[in-house]
N, CA, C and O atoms as a Tinker XYZ file with bonds, in Angstrom:
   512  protein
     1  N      0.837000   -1.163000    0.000000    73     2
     2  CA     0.000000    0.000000    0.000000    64     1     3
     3  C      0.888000    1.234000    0.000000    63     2     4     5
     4  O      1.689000    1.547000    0.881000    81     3
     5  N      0.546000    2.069000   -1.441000    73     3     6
     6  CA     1.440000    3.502000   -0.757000    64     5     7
     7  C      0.209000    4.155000   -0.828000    63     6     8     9
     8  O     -0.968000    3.800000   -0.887000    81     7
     9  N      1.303000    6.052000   -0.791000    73     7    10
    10  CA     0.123000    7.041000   -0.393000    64     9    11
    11  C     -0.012000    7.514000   -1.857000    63    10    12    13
    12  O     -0.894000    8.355000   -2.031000    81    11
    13  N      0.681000    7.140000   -2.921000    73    11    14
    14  CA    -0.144000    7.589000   -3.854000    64    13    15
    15  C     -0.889000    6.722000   -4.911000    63    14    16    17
    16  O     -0.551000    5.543000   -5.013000    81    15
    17  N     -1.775000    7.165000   -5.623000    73    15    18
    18  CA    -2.913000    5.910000   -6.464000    64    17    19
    19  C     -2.192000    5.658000   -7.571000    63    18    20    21
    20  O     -1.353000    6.426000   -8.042000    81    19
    21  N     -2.607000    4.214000   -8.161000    73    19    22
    22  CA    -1.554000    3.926000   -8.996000    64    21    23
    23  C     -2.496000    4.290000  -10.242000    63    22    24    25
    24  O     -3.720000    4.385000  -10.331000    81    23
    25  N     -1.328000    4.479000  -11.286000    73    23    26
    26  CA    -1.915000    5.275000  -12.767000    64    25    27
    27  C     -3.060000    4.490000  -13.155000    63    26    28    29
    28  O     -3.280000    3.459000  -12.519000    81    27
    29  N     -4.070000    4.929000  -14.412000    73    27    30
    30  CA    -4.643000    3.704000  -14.963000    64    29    31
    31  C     -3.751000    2.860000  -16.129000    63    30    32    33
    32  O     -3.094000    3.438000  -16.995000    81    31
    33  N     -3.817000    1.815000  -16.034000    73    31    34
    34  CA    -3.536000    1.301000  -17.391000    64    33    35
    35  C     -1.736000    0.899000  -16.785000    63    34    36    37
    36  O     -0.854000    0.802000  -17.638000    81    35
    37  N     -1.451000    0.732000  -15.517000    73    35    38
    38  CA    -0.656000    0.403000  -15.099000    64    37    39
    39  C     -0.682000   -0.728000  -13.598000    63    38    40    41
    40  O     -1.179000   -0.397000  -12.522000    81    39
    41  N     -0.043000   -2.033000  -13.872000    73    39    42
    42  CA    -0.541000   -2.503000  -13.147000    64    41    43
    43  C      0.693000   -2.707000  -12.493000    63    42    44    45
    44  O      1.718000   -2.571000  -13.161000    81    43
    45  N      0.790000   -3.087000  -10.998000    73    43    46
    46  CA     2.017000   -3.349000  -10.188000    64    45    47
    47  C      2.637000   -4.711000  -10.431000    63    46    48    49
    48  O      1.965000   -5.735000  -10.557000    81    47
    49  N      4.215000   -4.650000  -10.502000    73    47    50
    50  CA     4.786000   -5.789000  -11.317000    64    49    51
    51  C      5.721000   -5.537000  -10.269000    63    50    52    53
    52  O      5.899000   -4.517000   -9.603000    81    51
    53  N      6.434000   -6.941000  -10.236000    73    51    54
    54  CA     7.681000   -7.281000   -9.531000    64    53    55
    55  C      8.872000   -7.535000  -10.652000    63    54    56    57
    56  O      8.578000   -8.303000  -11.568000    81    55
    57  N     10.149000   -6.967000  -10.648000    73    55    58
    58  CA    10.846000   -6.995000  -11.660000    64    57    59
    59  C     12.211000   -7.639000  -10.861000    63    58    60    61
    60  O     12.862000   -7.098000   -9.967000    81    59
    61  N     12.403000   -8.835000  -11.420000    73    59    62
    62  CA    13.811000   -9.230000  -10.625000    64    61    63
    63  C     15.123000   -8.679000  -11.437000    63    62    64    65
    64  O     15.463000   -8.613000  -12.618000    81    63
    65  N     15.794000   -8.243000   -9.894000    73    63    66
    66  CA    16.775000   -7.616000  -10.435000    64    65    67
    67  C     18.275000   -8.497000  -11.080000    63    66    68    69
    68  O     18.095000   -9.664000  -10.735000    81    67
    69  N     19.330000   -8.426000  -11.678000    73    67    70
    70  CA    19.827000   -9.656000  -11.785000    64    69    71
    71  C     21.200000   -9.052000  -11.486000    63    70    72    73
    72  O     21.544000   -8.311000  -12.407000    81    71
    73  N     22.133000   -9.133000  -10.455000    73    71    74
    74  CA    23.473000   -8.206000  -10.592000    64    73    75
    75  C     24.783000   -9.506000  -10.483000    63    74    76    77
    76  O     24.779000  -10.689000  -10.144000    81    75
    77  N     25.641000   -8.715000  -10.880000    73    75    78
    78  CA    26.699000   -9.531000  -11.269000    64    77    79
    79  C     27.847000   -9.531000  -10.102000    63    78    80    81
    80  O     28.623000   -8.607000   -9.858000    81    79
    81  N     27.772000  -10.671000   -9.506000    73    79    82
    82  CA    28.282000  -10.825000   -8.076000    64    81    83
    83  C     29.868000  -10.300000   -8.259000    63    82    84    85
    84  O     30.352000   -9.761000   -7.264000    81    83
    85  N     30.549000  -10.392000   -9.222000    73    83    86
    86  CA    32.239000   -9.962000   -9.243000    64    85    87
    87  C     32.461000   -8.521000   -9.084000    63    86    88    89
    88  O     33.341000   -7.998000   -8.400000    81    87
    89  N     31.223000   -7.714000  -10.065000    73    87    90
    90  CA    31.150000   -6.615000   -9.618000    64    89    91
    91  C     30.504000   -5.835000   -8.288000    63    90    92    93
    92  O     30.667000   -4.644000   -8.022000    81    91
    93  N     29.842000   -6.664000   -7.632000    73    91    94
    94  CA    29.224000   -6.129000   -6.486000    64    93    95
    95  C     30.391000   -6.282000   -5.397000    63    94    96    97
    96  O     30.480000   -5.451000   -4.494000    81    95
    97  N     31.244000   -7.308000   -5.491000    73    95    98
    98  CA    32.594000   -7.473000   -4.738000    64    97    99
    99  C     33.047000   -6.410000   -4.907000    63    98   100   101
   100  O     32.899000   -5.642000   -3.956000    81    99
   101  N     33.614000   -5.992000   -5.856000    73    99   102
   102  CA    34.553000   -4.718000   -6.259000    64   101   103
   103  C     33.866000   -3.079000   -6.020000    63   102   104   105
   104  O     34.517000   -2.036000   -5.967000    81   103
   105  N     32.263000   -3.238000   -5.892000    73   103   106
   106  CA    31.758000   -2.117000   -5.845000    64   105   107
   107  C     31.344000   -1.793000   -3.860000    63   106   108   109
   108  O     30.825000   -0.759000   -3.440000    81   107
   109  N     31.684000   -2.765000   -3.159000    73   107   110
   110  CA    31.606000   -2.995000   -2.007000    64   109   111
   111  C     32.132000   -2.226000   -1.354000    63   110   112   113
   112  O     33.097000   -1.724000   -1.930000    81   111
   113  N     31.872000   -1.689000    0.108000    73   111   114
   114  CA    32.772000   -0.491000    0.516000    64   113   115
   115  C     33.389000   -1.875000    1.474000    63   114   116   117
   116  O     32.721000   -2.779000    1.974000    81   115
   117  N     35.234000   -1.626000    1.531000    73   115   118
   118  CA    35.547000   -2.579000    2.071000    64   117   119
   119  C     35.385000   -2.332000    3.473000    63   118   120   121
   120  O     34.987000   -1.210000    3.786000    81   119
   121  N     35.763000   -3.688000    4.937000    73   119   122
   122  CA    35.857000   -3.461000    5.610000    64   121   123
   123  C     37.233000   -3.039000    6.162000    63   122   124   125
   124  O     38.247000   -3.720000    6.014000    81   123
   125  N     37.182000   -1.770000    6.859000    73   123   126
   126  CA    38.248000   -0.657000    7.346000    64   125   127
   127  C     39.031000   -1.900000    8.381000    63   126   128   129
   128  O     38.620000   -2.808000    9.104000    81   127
   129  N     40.607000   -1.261000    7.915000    73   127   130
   130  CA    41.487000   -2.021000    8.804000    64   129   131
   131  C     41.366000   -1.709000   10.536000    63   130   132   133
   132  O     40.864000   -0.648000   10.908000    81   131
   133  N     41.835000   -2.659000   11.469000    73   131   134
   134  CA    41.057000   -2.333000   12.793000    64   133   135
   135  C     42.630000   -2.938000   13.928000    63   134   136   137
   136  O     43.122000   -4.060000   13.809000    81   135
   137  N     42.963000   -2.233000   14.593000    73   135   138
   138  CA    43.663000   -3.159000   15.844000    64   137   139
   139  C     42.764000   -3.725000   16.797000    63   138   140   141
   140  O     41.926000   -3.179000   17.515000    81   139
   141  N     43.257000   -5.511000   16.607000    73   139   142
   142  CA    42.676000   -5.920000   17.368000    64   141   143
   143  C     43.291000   -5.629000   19.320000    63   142   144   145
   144  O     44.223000   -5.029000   19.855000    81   143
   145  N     42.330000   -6.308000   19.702000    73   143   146
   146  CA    42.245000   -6.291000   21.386000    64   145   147
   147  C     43.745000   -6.179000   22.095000    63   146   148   149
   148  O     44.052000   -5.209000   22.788000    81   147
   149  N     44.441000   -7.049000   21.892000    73   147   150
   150  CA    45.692000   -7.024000   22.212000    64   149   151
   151  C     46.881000   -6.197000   21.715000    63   150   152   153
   152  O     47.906000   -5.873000   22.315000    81   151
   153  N     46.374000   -5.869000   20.125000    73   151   154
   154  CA    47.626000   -5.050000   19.587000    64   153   155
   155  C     47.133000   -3.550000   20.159000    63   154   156   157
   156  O     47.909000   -2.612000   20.344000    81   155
   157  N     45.691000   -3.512000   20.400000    73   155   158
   158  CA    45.401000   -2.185000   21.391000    64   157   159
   159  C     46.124000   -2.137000   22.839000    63   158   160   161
   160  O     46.501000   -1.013000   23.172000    81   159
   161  N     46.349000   -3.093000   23.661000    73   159   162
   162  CA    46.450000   -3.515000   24.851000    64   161   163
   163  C     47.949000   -3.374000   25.177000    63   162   164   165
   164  O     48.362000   -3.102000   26.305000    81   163
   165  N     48.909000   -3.627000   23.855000    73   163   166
   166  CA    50.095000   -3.366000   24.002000    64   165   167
   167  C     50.287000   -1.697000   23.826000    63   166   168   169
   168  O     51.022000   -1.059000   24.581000    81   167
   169  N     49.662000   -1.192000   22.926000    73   167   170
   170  CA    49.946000    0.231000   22.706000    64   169   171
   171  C     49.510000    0.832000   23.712000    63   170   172   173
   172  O     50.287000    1.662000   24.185000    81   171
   173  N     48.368000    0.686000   24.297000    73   171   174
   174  CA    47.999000    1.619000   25.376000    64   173   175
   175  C     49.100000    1.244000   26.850000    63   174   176   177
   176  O     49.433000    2.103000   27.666000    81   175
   177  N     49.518000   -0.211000   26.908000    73   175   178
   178  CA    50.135000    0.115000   27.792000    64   177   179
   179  C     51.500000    1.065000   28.195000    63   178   180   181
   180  O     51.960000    1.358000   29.299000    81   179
   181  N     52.035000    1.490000   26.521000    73   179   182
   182  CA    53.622000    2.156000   26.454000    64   181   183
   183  C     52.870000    3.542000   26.750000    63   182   184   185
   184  O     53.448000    4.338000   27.490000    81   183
   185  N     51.420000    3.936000   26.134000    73   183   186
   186  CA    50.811000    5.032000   26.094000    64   185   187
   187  C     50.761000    5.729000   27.270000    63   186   188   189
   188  O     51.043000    6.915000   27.446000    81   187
   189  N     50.217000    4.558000   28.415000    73   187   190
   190  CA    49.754000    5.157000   29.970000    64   189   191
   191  C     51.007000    5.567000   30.727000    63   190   192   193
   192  O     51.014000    6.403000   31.630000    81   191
   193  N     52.164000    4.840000   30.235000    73   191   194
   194  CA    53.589000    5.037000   31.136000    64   193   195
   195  C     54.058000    6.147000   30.481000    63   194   196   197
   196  O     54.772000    6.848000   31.198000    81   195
   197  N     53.907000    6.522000   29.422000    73   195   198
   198  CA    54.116000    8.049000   29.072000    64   197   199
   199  C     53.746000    8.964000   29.542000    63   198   200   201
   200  O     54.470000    9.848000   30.001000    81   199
   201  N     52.560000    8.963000   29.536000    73   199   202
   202  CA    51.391000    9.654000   29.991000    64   201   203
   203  C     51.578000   10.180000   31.522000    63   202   204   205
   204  O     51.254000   11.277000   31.979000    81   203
   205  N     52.282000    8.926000   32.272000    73   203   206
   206  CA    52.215000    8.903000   33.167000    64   205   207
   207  C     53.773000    9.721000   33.812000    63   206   208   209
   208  O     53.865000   10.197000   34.943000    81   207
   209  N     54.669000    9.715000   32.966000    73   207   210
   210  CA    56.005000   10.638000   33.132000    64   209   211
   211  C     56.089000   11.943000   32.208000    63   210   212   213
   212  O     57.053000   12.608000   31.829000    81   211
   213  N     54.695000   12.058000   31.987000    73   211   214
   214  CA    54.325000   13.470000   31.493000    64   213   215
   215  C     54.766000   13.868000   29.708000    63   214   216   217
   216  O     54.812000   14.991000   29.207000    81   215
   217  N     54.850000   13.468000   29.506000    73   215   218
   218  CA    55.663000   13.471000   27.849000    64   217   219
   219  C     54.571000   13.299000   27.069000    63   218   220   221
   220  O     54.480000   14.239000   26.280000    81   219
   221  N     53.742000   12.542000   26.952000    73   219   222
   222  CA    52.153000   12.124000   25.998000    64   221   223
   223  C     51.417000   12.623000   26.872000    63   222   224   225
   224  O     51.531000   12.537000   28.095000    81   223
   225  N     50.214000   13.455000   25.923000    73   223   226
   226  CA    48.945000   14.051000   26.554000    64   225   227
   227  C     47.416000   13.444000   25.754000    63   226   228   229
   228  O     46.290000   13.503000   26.250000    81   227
   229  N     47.713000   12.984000   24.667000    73   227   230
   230  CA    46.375000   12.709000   24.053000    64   229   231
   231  C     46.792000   11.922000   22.965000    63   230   232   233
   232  O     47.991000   11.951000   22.685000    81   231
   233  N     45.941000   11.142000   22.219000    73   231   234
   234  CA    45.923000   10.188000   21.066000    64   233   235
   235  C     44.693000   10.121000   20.251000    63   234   236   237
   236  O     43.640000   10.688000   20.542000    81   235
   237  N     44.864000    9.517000   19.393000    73   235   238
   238  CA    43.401000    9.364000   18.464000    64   237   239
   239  C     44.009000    8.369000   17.495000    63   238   240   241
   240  O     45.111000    8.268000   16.956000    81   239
   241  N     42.646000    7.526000   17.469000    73   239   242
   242  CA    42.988000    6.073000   16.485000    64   241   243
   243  C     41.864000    6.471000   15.173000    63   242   244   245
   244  O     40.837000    7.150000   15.183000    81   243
   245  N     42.397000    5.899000   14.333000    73   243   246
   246  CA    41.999000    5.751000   13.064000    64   245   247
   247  C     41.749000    4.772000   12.299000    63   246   248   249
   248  O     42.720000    4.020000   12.379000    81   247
   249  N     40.906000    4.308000   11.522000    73   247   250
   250  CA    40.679000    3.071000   11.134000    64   249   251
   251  C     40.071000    3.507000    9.523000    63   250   252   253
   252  O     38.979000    4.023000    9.284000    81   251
   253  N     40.969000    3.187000    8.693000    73   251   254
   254  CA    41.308000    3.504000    7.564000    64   253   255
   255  C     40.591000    2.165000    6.354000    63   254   256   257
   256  O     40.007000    1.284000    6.985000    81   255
   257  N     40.586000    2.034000    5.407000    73   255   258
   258  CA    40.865000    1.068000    4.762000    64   257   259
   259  C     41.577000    0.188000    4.148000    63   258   260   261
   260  O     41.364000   -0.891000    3.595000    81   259
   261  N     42.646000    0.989000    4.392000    73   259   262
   262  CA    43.903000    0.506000    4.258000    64   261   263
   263  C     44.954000    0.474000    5.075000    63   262   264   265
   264  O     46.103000    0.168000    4.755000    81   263
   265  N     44.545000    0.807000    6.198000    73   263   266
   266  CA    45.474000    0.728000    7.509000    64   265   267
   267  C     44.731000    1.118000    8.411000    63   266   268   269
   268  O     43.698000    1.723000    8.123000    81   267
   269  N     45.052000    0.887000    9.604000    73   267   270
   270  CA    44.998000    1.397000   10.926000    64   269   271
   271  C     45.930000    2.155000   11.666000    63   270   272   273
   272  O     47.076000    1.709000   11.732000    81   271
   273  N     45.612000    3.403000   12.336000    73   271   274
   274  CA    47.043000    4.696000   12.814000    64   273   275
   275  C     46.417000    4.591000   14.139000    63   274   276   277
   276  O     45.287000    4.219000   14.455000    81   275
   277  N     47.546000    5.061000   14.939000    73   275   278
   278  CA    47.624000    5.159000   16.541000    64   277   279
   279  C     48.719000    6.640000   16.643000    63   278   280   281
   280  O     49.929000    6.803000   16.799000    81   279
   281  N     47.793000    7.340000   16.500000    73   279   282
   282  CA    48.283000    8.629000   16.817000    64   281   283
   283  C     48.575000    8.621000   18.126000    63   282   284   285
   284  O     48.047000    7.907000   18.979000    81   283
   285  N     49.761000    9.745000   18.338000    73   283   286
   286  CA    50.315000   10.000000   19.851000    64   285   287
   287  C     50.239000   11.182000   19.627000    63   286   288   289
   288  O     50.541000   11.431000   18.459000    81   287
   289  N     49.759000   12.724000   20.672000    73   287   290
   290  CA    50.083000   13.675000   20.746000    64   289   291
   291  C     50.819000   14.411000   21.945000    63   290   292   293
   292  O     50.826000   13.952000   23.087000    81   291
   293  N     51.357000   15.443000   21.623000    73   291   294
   294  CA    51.832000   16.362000   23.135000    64   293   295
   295  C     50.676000   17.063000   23.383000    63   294   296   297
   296  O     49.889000   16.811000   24.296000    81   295
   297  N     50.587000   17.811000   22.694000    73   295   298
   298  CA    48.984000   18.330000   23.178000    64   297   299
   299  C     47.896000   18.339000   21.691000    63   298   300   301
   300  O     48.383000   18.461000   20.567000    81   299
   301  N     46.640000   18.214000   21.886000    73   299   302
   302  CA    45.575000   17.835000   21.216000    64   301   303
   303  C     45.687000   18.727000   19.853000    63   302   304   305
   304  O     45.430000   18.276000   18.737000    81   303
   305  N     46.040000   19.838000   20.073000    73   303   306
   306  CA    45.824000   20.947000   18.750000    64   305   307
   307  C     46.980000   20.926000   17.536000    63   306   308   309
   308  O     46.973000   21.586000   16.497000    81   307
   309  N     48.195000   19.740000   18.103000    73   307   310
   310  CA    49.099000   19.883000   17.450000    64   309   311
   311  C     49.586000   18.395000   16.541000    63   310   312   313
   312  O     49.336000   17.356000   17.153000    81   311
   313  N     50.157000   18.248000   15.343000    73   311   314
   314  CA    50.428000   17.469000   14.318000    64   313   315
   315  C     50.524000   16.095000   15.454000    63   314   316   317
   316  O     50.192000   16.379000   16.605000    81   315
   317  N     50.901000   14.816000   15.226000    73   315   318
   318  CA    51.014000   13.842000   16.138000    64   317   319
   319  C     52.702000   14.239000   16.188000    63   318   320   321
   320  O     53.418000   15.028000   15.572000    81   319
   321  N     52.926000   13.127000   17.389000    73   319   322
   322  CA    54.362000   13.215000   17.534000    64   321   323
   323  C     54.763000   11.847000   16.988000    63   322   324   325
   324  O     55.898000   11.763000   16.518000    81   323
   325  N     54.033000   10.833000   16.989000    73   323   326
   326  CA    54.140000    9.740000   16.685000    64   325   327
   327  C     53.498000    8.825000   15.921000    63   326   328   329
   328  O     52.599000    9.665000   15.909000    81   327
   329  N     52.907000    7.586000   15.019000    73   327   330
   330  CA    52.157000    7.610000   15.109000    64   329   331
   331  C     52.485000    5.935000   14.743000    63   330   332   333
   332  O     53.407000    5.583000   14.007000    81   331
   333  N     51.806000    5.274000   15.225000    73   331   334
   334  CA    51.749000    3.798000   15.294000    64   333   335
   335  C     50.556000    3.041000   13.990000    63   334   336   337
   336  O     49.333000    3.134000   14.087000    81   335
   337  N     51.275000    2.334000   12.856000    73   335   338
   338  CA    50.600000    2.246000   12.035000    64   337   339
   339  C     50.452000    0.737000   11.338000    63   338   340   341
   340  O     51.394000    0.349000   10.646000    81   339
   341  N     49.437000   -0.007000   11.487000    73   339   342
   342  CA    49.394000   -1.256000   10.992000    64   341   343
   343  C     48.845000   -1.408000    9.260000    63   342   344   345
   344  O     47.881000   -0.671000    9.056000    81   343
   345  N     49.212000   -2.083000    8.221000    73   343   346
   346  CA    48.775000   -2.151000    7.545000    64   345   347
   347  C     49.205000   -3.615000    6.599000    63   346   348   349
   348  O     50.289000   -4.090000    6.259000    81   347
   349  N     47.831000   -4.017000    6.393000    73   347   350
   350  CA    48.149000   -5.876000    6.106000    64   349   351
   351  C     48.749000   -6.460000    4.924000    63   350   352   353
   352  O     49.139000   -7.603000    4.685000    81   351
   353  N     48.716000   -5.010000    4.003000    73   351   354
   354  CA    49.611000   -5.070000    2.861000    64   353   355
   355  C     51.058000   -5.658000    2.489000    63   354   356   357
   356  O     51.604000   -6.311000    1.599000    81   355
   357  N     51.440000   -4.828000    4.107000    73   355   358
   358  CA    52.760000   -4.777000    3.594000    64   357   359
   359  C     53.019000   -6.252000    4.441000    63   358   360   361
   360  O     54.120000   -6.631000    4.042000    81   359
   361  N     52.447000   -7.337000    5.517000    73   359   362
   362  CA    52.343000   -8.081000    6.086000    64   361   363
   363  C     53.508000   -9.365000    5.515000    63   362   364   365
   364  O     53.636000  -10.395000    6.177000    81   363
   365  N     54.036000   -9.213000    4.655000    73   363   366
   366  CA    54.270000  -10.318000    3.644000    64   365   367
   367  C     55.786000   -9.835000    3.314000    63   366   368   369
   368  O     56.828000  -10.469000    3.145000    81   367
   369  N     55.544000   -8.749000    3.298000    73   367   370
   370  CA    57.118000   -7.893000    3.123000    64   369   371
   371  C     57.527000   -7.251000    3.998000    63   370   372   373
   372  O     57.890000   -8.004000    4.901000    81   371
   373  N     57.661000   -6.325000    4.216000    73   371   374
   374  CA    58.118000   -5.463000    5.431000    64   373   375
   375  C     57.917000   -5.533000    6.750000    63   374   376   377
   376  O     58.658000   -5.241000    7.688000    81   375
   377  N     56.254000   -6.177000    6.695000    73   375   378
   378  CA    56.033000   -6.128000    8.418000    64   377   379
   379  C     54.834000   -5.342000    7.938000    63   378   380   381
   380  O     54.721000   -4.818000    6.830000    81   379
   381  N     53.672000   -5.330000    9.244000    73   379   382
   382  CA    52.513000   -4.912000    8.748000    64   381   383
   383  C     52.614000   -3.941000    9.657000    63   382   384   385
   384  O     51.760000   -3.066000    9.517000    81   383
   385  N     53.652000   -3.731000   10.882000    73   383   386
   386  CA    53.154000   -2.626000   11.640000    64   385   387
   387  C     54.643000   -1.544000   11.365000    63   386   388   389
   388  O     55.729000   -1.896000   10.904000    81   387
   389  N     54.352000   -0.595000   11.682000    73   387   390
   390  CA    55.780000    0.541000   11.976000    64   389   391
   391  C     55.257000    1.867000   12.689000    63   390   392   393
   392  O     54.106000    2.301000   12.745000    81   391
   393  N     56.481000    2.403000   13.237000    73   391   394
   394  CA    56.175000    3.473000   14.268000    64   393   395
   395  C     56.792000    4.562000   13.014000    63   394   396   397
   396  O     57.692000    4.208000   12.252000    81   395
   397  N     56.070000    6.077000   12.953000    73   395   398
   398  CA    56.684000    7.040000   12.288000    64   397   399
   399  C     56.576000    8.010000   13.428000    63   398   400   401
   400  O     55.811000    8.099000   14.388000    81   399
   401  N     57.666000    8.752000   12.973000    73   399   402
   402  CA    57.709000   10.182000   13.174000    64   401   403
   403  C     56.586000   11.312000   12.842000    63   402   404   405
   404  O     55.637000   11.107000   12.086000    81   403
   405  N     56.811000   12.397000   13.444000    73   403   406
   406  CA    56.125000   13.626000   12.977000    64   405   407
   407  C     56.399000   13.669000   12.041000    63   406   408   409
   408  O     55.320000   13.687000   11.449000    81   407
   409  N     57.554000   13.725000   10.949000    73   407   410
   410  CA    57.880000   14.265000    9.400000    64   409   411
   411  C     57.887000   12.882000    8.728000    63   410   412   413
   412  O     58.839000   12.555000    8.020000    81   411
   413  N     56.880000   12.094000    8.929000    73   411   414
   414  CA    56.981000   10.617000    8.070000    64   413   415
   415  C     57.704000    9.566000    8.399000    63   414   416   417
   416  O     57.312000    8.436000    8.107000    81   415
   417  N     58.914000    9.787000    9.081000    73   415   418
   418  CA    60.497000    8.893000    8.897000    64   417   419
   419  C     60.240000    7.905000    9.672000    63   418   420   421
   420  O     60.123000    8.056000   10.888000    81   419
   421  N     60.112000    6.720000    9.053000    73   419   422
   422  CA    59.743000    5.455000    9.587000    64   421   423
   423  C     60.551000    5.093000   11.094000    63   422   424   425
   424  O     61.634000    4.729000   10.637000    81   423
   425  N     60.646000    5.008000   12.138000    73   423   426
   426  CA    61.508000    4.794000   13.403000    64   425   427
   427  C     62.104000    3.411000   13.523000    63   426   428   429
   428  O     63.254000    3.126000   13.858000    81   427
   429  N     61.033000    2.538000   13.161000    73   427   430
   430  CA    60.964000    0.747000   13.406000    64   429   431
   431  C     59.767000    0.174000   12.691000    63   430   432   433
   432  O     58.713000    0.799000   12.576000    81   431
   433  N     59.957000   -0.981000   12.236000    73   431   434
   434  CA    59.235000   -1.664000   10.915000    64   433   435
   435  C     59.270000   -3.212000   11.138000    63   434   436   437
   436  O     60.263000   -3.928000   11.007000    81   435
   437  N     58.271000   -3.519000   11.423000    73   435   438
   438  CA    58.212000   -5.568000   11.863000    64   437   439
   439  C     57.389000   -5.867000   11.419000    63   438   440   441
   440  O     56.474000   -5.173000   10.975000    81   439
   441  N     57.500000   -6.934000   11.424000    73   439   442
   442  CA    56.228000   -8.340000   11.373000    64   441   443
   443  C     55.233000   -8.221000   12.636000    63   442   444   445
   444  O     54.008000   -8.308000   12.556000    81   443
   445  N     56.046000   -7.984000   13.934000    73   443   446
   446  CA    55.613000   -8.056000   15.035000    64   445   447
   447  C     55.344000   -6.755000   15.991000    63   446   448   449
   448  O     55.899000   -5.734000   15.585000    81   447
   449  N     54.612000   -6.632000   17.148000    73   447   450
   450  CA    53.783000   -5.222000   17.005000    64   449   451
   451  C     55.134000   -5.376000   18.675000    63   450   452   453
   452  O     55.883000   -4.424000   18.895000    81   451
   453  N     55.160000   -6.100000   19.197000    73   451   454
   454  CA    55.728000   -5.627000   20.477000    64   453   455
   455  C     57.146000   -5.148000   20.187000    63   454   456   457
   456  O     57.565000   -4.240000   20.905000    81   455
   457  N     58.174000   -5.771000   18.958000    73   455   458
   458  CA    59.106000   -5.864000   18.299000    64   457   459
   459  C     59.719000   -4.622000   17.985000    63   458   460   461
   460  O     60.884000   -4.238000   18.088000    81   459
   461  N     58.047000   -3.746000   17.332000    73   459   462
   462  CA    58.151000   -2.761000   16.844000    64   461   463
   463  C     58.293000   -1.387000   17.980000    63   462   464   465
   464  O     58.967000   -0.360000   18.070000    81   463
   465  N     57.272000   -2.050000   18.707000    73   463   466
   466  CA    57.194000   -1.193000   20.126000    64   465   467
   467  C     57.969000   -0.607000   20.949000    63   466   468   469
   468  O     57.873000    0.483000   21.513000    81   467
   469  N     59.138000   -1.813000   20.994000    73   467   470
   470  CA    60.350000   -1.365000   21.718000    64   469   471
   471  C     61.199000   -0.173000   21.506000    63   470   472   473
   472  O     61.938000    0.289000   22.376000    81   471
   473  N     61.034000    0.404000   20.065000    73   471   474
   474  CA    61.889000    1.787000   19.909000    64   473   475
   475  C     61.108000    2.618000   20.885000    63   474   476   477
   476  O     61.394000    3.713000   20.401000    81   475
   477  N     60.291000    2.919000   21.959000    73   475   478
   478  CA    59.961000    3.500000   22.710000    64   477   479
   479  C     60.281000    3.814000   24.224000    63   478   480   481
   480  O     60.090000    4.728000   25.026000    81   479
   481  N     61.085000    2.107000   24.171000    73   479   482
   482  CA    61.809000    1.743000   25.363000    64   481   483
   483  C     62.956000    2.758000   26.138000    63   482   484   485
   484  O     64.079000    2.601000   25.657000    81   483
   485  N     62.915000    3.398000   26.836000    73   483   486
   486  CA    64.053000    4.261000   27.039000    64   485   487
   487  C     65.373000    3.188000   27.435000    63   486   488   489
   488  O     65.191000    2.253000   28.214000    81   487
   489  N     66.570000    3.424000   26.861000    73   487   490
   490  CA    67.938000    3.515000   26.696000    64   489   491
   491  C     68.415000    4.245000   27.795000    63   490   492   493
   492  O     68.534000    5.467000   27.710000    81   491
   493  N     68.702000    3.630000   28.819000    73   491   494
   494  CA    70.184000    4.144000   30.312000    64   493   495
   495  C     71.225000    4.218000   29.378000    63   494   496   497
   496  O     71.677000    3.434000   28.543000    81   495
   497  N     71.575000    5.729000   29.847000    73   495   498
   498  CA    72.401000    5.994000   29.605000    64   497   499
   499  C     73.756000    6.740000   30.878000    63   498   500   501
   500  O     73.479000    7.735000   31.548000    81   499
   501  N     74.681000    6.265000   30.950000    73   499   502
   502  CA    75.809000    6.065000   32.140000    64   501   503
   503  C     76.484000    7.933000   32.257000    63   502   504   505
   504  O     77.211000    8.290000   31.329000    81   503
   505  N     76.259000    8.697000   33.104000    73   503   506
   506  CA    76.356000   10.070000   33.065000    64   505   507
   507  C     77.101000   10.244000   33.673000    63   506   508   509
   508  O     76.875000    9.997000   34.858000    81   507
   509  N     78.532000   10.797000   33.293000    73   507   510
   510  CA    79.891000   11.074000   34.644000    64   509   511
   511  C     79.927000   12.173000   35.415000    63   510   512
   512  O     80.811000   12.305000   36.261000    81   511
C-alpha cells in the first residue's frame, strides 16, 4: 500500500533484479582495517607510562581502509608526535606494523607489534 494511487492502465509488477556478483565485490565499501584487542592492549600500555612521566597528553585512532594509525600527541591541537601504524599489505614484506615520526620517517618496521614497540623503550644511559 502507498500514499499515492496507482496510474490507470498500469498494473504493479515485480521486476527481478539480476546483478553480477564480481562486480558487487569490487563495488563494495571494504571493511576498514582495525587493531585488534591485544595489539590495542600493548599500545595503550607504552601510552599510559608516558602519559604517566608526562611526555604524551592525548591520542586518536583511526581506522582507515587501508590501515589502521595510533596517533600520539603532546597536546591535542598539534600534528602527532608519533604515530603507530598497521597495515596488512605490507604483512608479507616489510612487516605490517611501523612506528613514524612527525615528518613521516619510519623509526621501526616488523612483522611483530611488540618488536616494533620497543623503539619506545628508554635507553640508560651512564652520566659522569
Amino acid at each position: 500500500m502507498t500514499d499515492q494511487p496507482e496510474l490507470p492502465g498500469r498494473e504493479r509488477t515485480q521486476e527481478a533484479t539480476v546483478v553480477n556478483l564480481h562486480e558487487y565485490r569490487q563495488n563494495r565499501d571494504p571493511v576498514p582495517v582495525t587493531f585488534h584487542r591485544r595489539e590495542l592492549d600493548a599500545i595503550l600500555r607504552i601510552y599510559g607510562r608516558m602519559v604517566g612521566e608526562g611526555e604524551w597528553k592525548d591520542y586518536a585512532i583511526d581506522h582507515l581502509r587501508d590501515r589502521a594509525v595510533f596517533s600520539i600527541f603532546k597536546r591535542s591541537g598539534e600534528m602527532p608526535l608519533y604515530r603507530i601504524e598497521k597495515n596488512p599489505k605490507l604483512a608479507g614484506k616489510q612487516g605490517a606494523y611501523c612506528v613514524l615520526n612527525t615528518h613521516g620517517m619510519i623509526l621501526k618496521r616488523g612483522h611483530e607489534l611488540p618488536q616494533v614497540l620497543k623503539v619506545f623503550d628508554k635507553i640508560l644511559k651512564l652520566i659522569d
